[in-house]
Short mmCIF file of C-alpha atoms in Angstrom, two decimals:
data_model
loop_
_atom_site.label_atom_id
_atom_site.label_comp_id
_atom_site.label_asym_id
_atom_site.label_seq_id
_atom_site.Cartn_x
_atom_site.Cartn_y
_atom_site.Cartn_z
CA UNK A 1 82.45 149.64 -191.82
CA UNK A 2 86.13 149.62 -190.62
CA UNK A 3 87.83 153.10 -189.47
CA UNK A 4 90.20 152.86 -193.19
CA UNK A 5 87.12 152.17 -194.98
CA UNK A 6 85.42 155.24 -193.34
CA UNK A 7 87.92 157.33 -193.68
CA UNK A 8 88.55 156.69 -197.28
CA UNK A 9 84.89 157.66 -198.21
CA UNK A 10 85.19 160.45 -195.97
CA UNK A 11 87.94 161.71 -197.85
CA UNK A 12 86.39 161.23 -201.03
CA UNK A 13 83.32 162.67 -200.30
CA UNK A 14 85.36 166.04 -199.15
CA UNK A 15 87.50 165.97 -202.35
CA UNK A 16 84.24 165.78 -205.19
CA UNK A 17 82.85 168.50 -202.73
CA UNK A 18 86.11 170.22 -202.86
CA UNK A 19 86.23 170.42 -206.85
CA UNK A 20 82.64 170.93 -206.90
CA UNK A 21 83.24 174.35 -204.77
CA UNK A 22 86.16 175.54 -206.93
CA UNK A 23 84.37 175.13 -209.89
CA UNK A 24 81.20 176.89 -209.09
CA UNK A 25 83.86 179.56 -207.67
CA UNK A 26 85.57 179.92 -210.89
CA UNK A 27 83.08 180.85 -212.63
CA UNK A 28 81.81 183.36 -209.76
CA UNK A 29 78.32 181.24 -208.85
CA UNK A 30 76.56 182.59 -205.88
CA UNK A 31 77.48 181.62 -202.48
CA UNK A 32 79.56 178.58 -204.47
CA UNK A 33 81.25 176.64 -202.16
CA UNK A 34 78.30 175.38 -200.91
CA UNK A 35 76.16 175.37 -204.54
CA UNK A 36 79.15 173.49 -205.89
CA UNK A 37 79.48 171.23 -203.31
CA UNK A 38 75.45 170.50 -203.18
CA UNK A 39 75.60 169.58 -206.70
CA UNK A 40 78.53 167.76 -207.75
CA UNK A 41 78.07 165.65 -204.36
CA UNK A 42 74.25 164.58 -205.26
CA UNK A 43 75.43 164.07 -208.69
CA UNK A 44 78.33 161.61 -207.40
CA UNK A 45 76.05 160.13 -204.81
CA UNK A 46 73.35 159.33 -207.57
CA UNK A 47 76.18 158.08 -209.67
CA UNK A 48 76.94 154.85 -206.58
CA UNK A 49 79.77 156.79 -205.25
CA UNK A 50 79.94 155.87 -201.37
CA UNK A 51 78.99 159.16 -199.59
CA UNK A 52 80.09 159.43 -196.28
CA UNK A 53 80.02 162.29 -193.83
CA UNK A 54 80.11 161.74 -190.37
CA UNK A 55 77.57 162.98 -187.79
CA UNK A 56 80.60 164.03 -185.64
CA UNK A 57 81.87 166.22 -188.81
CA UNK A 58 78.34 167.24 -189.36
CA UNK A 59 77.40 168.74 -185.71
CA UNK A 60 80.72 170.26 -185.78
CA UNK A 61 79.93 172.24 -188.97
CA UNK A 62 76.93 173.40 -187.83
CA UNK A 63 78.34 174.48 -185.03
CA UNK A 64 80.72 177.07 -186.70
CA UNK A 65 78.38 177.88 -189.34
CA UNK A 66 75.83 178.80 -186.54
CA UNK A 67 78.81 181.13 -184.86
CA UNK A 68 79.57 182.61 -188.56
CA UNK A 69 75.91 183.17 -189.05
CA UNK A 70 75.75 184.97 -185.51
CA UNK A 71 78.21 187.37 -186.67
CA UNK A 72 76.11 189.09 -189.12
CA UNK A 73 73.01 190.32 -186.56
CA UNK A 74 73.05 193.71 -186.16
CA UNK A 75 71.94 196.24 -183.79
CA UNK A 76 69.18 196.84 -186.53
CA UNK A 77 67.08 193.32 -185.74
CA UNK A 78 65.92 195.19 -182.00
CA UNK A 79 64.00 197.68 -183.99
CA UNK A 80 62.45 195.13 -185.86
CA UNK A 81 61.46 192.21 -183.23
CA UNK A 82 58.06 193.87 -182.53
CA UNK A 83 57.22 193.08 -186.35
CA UNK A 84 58.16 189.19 -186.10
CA UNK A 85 54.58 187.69 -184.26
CA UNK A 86 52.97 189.10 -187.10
CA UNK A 87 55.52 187.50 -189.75
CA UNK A 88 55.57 184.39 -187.98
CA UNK A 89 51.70 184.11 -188.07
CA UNK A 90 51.54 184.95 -192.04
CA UNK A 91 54.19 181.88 -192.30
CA UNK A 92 52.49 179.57 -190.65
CA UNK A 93 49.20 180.42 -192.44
CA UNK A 94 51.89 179.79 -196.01
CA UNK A 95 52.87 176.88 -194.51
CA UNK A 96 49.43 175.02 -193.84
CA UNK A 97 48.12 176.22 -197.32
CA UNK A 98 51.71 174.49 -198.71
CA UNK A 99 51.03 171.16 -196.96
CA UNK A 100 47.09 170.85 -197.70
CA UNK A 101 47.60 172.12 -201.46
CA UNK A 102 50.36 169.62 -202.12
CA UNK A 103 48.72 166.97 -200.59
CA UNK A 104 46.07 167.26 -202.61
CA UNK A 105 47.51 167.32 -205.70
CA UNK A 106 49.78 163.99 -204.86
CA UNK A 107 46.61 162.30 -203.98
CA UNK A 108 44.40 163.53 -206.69
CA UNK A 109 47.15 163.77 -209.36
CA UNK A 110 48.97 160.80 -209.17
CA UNK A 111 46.68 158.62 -206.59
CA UNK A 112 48.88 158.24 -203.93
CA UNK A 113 47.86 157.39 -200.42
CA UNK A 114 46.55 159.44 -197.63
CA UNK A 115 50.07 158.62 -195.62
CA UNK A 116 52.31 158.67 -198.23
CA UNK A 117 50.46 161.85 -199.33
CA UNK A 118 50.10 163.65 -195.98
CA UNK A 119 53.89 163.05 -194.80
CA UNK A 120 55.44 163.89 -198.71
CA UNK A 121 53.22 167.17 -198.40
CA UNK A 122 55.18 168.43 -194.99
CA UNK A 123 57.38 171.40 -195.91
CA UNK A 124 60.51 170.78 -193.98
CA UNK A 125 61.94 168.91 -190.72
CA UNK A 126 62.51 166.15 -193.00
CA UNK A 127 64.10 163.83 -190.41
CA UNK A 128 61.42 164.34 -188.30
CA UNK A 129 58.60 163.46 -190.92
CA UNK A 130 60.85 160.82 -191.86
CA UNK A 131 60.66 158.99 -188.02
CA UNK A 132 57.21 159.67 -187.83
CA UNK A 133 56.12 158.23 -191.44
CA UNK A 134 58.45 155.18 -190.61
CA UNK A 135 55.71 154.20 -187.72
CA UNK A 136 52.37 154.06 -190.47
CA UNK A 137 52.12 152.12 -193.74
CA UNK A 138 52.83 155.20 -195.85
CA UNK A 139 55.67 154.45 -199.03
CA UNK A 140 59.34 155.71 -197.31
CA UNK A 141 60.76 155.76 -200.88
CA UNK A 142 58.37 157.99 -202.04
CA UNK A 143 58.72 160.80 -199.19
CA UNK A 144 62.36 160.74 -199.15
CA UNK A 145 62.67 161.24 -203.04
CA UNK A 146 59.95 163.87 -203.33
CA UNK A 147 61.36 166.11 -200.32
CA UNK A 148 65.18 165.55 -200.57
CA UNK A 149 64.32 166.60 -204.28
CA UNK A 150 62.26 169.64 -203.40
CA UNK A 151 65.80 170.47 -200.94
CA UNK A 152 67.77 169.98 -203.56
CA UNK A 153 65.96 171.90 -206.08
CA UNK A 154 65.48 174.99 -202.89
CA UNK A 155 68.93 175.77 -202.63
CA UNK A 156 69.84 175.83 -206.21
CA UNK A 157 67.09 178.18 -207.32
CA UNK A 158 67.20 180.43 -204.25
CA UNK A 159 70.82 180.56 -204.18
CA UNK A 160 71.45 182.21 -207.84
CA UNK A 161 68.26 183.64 -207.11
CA UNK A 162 69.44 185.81 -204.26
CA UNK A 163 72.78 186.36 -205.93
CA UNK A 164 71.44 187.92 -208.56
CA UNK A 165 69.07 189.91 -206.71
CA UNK A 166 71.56 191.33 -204.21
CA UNK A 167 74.01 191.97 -206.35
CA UNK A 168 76.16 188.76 -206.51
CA UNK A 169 78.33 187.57 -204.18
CA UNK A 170 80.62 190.36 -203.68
CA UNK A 171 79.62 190.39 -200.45
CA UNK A 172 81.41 187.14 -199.31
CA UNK A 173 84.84 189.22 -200.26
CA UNK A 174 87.04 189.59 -197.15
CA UNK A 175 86.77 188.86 -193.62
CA UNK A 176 82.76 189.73 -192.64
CA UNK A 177 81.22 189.22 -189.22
CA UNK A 178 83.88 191.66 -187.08
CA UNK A 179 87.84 191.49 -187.50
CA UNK A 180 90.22 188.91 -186.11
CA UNK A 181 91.12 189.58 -182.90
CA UNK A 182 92.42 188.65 -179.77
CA UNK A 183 93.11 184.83 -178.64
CA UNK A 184 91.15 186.04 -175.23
CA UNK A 185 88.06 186.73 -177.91
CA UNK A 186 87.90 183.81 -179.43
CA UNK A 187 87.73 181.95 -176.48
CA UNK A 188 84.98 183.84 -175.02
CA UNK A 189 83.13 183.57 -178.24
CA UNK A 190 83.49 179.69 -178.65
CA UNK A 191 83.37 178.84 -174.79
CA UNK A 192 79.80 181.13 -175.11
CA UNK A 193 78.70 179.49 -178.20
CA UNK A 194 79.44 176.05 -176.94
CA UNK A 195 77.79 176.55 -173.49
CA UNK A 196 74.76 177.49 -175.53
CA UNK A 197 75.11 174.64 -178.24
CA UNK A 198 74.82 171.99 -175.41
CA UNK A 199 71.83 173.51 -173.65
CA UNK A 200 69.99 173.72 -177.30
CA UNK A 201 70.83 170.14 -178.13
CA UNK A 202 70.44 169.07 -174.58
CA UNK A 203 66.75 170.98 -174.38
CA UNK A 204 65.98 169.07 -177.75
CA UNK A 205 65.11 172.79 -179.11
CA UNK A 206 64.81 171.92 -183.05
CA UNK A 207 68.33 172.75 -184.56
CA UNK A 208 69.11 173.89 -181.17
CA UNK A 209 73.01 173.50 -182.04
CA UNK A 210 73.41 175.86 -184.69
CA UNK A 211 70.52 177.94 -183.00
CA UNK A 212 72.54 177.99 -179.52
CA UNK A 213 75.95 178.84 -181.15
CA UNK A 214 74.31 181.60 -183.42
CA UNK A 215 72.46 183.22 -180.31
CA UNK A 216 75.66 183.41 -178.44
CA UNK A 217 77.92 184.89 -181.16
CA UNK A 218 74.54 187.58 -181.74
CA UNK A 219 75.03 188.20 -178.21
CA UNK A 220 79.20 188.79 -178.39
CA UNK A 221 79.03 190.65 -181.39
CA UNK A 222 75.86 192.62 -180.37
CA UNK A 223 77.91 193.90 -177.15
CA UNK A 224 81.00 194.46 -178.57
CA UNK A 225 83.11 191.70 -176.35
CA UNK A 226 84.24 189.82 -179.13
CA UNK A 227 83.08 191.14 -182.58
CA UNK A 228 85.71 188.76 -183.97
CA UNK A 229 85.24 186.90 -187.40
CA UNK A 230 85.31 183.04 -188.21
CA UNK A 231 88.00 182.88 -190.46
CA UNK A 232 87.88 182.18 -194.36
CA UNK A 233 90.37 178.92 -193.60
CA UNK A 234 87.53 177.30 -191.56
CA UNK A 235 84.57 178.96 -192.63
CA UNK A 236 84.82 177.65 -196.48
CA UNK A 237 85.53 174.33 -195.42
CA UNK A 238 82.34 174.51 -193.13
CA UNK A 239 80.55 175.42 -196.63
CA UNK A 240 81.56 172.30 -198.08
CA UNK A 241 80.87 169.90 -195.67
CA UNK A 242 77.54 171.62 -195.67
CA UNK A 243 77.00 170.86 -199.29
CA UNK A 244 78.05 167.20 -199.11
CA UNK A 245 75.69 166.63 -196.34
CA UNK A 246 72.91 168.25 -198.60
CA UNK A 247 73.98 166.38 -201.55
CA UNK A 248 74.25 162.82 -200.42
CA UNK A 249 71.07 162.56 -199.06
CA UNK A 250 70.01 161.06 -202.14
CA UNK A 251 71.65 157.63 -203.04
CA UNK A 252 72.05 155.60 -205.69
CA UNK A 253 69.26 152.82 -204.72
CA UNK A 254 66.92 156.34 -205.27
CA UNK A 255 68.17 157.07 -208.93
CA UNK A 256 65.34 155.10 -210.78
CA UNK A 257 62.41 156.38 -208.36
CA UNK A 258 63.30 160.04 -208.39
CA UNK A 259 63.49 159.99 -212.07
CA UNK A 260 59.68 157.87 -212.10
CA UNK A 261 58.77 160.33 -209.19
CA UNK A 262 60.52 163.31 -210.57
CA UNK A 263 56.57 165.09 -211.90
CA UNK A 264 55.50 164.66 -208.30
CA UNK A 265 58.56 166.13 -207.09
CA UNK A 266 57.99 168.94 -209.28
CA UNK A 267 55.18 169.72 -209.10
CA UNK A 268 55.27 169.66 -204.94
CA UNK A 269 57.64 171.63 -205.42
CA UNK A 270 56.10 174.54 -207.75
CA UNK A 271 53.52 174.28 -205.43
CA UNK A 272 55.51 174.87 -202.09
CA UNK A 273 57.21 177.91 -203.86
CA UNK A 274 54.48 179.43 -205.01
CA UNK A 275 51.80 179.65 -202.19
CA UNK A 276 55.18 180.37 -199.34
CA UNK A 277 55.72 183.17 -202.48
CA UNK A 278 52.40 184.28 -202.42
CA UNK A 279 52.74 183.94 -198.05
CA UNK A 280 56.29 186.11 -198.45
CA UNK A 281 54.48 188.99 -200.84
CA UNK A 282 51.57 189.20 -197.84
CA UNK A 283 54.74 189.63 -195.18
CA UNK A 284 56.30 192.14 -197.72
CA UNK A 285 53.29 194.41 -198.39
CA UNK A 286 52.28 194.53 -194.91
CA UNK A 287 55.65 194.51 -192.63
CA UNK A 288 58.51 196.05 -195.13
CA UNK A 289 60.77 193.36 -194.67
CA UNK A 290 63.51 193.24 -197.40
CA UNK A 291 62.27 190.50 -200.22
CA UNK A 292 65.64 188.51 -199.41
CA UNK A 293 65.13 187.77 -195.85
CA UNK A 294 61.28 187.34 -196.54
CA UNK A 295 62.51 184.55 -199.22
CA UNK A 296 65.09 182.92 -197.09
CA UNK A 297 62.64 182.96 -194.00
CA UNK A 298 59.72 181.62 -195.42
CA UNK A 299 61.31 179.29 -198.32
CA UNK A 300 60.32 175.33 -197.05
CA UNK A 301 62.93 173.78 -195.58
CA UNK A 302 66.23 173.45 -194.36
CA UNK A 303 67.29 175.77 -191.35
CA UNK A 304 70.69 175.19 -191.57
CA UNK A 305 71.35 175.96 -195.35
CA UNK A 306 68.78 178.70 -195.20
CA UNK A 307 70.40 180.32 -192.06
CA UNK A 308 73.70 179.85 -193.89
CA UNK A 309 72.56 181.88 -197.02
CA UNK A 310 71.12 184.46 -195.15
CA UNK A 311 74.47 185.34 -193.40
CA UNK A 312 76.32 184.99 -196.66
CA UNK A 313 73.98 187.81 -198.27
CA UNK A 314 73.84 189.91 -195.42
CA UNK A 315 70.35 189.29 -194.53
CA UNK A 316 69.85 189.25 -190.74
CA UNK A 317 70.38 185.08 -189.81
CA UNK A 318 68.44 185.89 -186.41
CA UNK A 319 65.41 186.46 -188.55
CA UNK A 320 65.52 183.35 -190.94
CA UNK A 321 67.02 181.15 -188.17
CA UNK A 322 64.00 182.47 -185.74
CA UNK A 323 60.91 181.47 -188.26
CA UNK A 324 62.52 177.88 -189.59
CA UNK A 325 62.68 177.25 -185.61
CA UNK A 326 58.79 178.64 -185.53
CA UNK A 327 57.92 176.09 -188.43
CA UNK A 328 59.93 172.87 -187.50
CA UNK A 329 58.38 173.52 -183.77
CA UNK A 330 54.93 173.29 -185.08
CA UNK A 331 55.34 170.54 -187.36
CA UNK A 332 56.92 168.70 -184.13
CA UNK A 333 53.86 168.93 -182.59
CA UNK A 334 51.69 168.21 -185.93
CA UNK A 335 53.40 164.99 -186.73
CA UNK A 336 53.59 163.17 -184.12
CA UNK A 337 49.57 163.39 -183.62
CA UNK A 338 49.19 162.77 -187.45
CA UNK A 339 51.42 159.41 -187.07
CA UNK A 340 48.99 158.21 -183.84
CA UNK A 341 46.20 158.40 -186.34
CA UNK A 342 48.46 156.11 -189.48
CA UNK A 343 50.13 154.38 -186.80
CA UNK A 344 50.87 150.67 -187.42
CA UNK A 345 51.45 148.51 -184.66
CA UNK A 346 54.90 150.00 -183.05
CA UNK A 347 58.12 148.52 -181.48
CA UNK A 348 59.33 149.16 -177.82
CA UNK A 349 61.77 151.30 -179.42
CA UNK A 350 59.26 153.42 -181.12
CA UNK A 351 60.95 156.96 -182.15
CA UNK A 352 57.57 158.82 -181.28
CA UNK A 353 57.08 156.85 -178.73
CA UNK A 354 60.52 157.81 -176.82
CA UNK A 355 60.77 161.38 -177.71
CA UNK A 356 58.71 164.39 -179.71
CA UNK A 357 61.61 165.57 -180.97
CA UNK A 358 64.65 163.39 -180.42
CA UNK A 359 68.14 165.22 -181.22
CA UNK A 360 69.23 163.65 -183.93
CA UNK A 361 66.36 164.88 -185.85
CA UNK A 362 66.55 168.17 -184.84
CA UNK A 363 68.16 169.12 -188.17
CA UNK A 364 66.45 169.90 -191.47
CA UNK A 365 70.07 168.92 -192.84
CA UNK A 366 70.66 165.63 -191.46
CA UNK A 367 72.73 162.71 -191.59
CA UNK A 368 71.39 160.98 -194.81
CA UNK A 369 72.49 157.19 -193.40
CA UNK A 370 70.15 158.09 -190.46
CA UNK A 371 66.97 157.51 -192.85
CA UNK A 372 68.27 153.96 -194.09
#
């Protein structure tokens, strides 16, 4: 693709996500420059418009989204650290029940392979699953379709979801995360968050960029030497781009299998809602965590929106960032062990074989060209 050709579905891409964003805003949706974005982006995408956003554009996003979600950790999350083991435990027991229950019902329901099956079933670190199913005989189409569905269908029912439950989106009013301050602030706060960034992505920590940038801006904001906010001139920009990169992960070749597929997406993901529901009531009862962090924490999939949401309703990022690190870390170690046992015969350039958890698939939220 030449740089004009690039550029001009760039551009497009930003402008349906734009219009998507003021639309959902106009009529006060939760959180709606990214809900907007999500869906008017997927629906364009779907529709054979070229979706383009660039990895560059991407990591960059993240990157400020991860300082923004930083911002919003309090001096509160100390008291409650000693509580997390125990929450991470009761997640990981929601998450195993998610993965064996839907694969069973894919197999049994609509006869599908044990691959196909086991690496649809997978709640989360799509990218991931998707390298690792790419190296056994399981049906590509059929994973991508059911999970970026089940993505798709996670942030719009948990965003009005929390909306409604906290109140709306009042909360999004103003400048949140500290005040704007000095130039000397922001310097130490993105020269911090970038030092940290590196070392995440360089240590192939999953999501280790938006993880890196958010622990550094905790750490600023937590000690008071720069409490400063991302500004609403790059921060709802960041929201967009977000949404376009969650909306074009489907494409217009997957239009006729997602709507043949669509029961099985469905119903994987009723299923992955209700047992990491029945998970989250467990952590409620026995921890007294708030319902919305419970919900964003243990929902299935994607750190980055998740981590996002939970920073635009006020409900401690550190927390929800901390278990969808917990999850996609396990499942790192799962998959590659359940590909050796599908595996096919495998290229020199094998993605398990090179890495357990290469960078670029760090990221629930990934580039959607990197699956093609």
């Amino acid at each position: 693709m030449s740089a004009l050709g690039a550029a001009a579905r760039l551009a497009l891409t930003l402008a349906i996500g734009t219009i998507g964003g003021a639309l959902a805003h106009s009529v006060d949706l939760p959180v709606a420059w990214l809900l907007g974005a999500t869906i008017t982006v997927a629906a364009a995408s779907l529709s054979g418009v070229p979706i383009l956003i660039p990895t560059q554009l991407r990591d960059a996003t993240f990157f400020i989204l991860g300082i923004q979600a930083g911002s919003g950790v309090t001096p509160d999350v100390v008291h409650q650290l000693a509580l997390w083991p125990l929450s991470f435990v009761i997640q990981m027991v929601g998450v195993a029940c998610v993965a064996a229950a839907t694969n069973v019902f894919l197999r049994r329901t609509f006869g599908w392979d044990r691959e196909t099956a086991l690496f649809a079933s997978l709640p989360g670190a799509l990218s991931f699953v998707l390298a690792a199913a790419s190296e056994t005989k399981a049906d590509m189409t059929r994973i991508i379709v059911v999970q970026s569905t089940r993505l798709l269908l996670l942030i719009g029912a948990l965003t009005p979801l929390l909306g409604w439950l906290e109140g709306g989106d009042t909360i999004n009013d103003g400048v949140r995360g500290g005040i704007i301050g000095s130039p000397l602030q922001y310097v130490l706060l993105i020269g911090s968050a970038l030092f940290l960034a590196w070392g995440g992505v360089r240590s192939r920590v999953p999501g280790g960029l938006i993880l890196g940038a958010l622990l550094a801006s905790a750490f600023m904001h937590g000690t008071e030497i720069a409490p400063v906010a991302i500004p609403g001139w790059i921060a709802t920009p960041a929201l967009v781009v977000l949404g376009c990169t969650i909306g074009g992960r489907l494409r217009r070749e997957d239009r006729t299998a997602m709507f043949q597929l669509l029961p099985a997406s469905l119903g994987a993901f009723a299923i992955g809602i209700t047992l990491s529901g029945a998970a989250g009531v467990v952590a409620l009862l026995l921890l007294s965590i708030s319902f919305g962090k419970i919900a964003l924490a243990y929902a299935p999939g994607a750190l980055e929106a998740l981590t996002v949401l939970a920073f635009q309703f006020d409900l401690d990022p550190a927390y929800v960032a901390a278990h969808h690190v917990v999850r996609f870390m396990c499942l790192a170690m799962i998959v590659p062990i359940l590909a050796r046992r599908f595996s096919r015969q495998r290229s020199e350039d094998s993605i398990i074989a090179r890495e357990a958890a290469p960078g670029a698939d760090a990221h629930d939220t990934s580039d959607p060209d990197a699956r093609r």
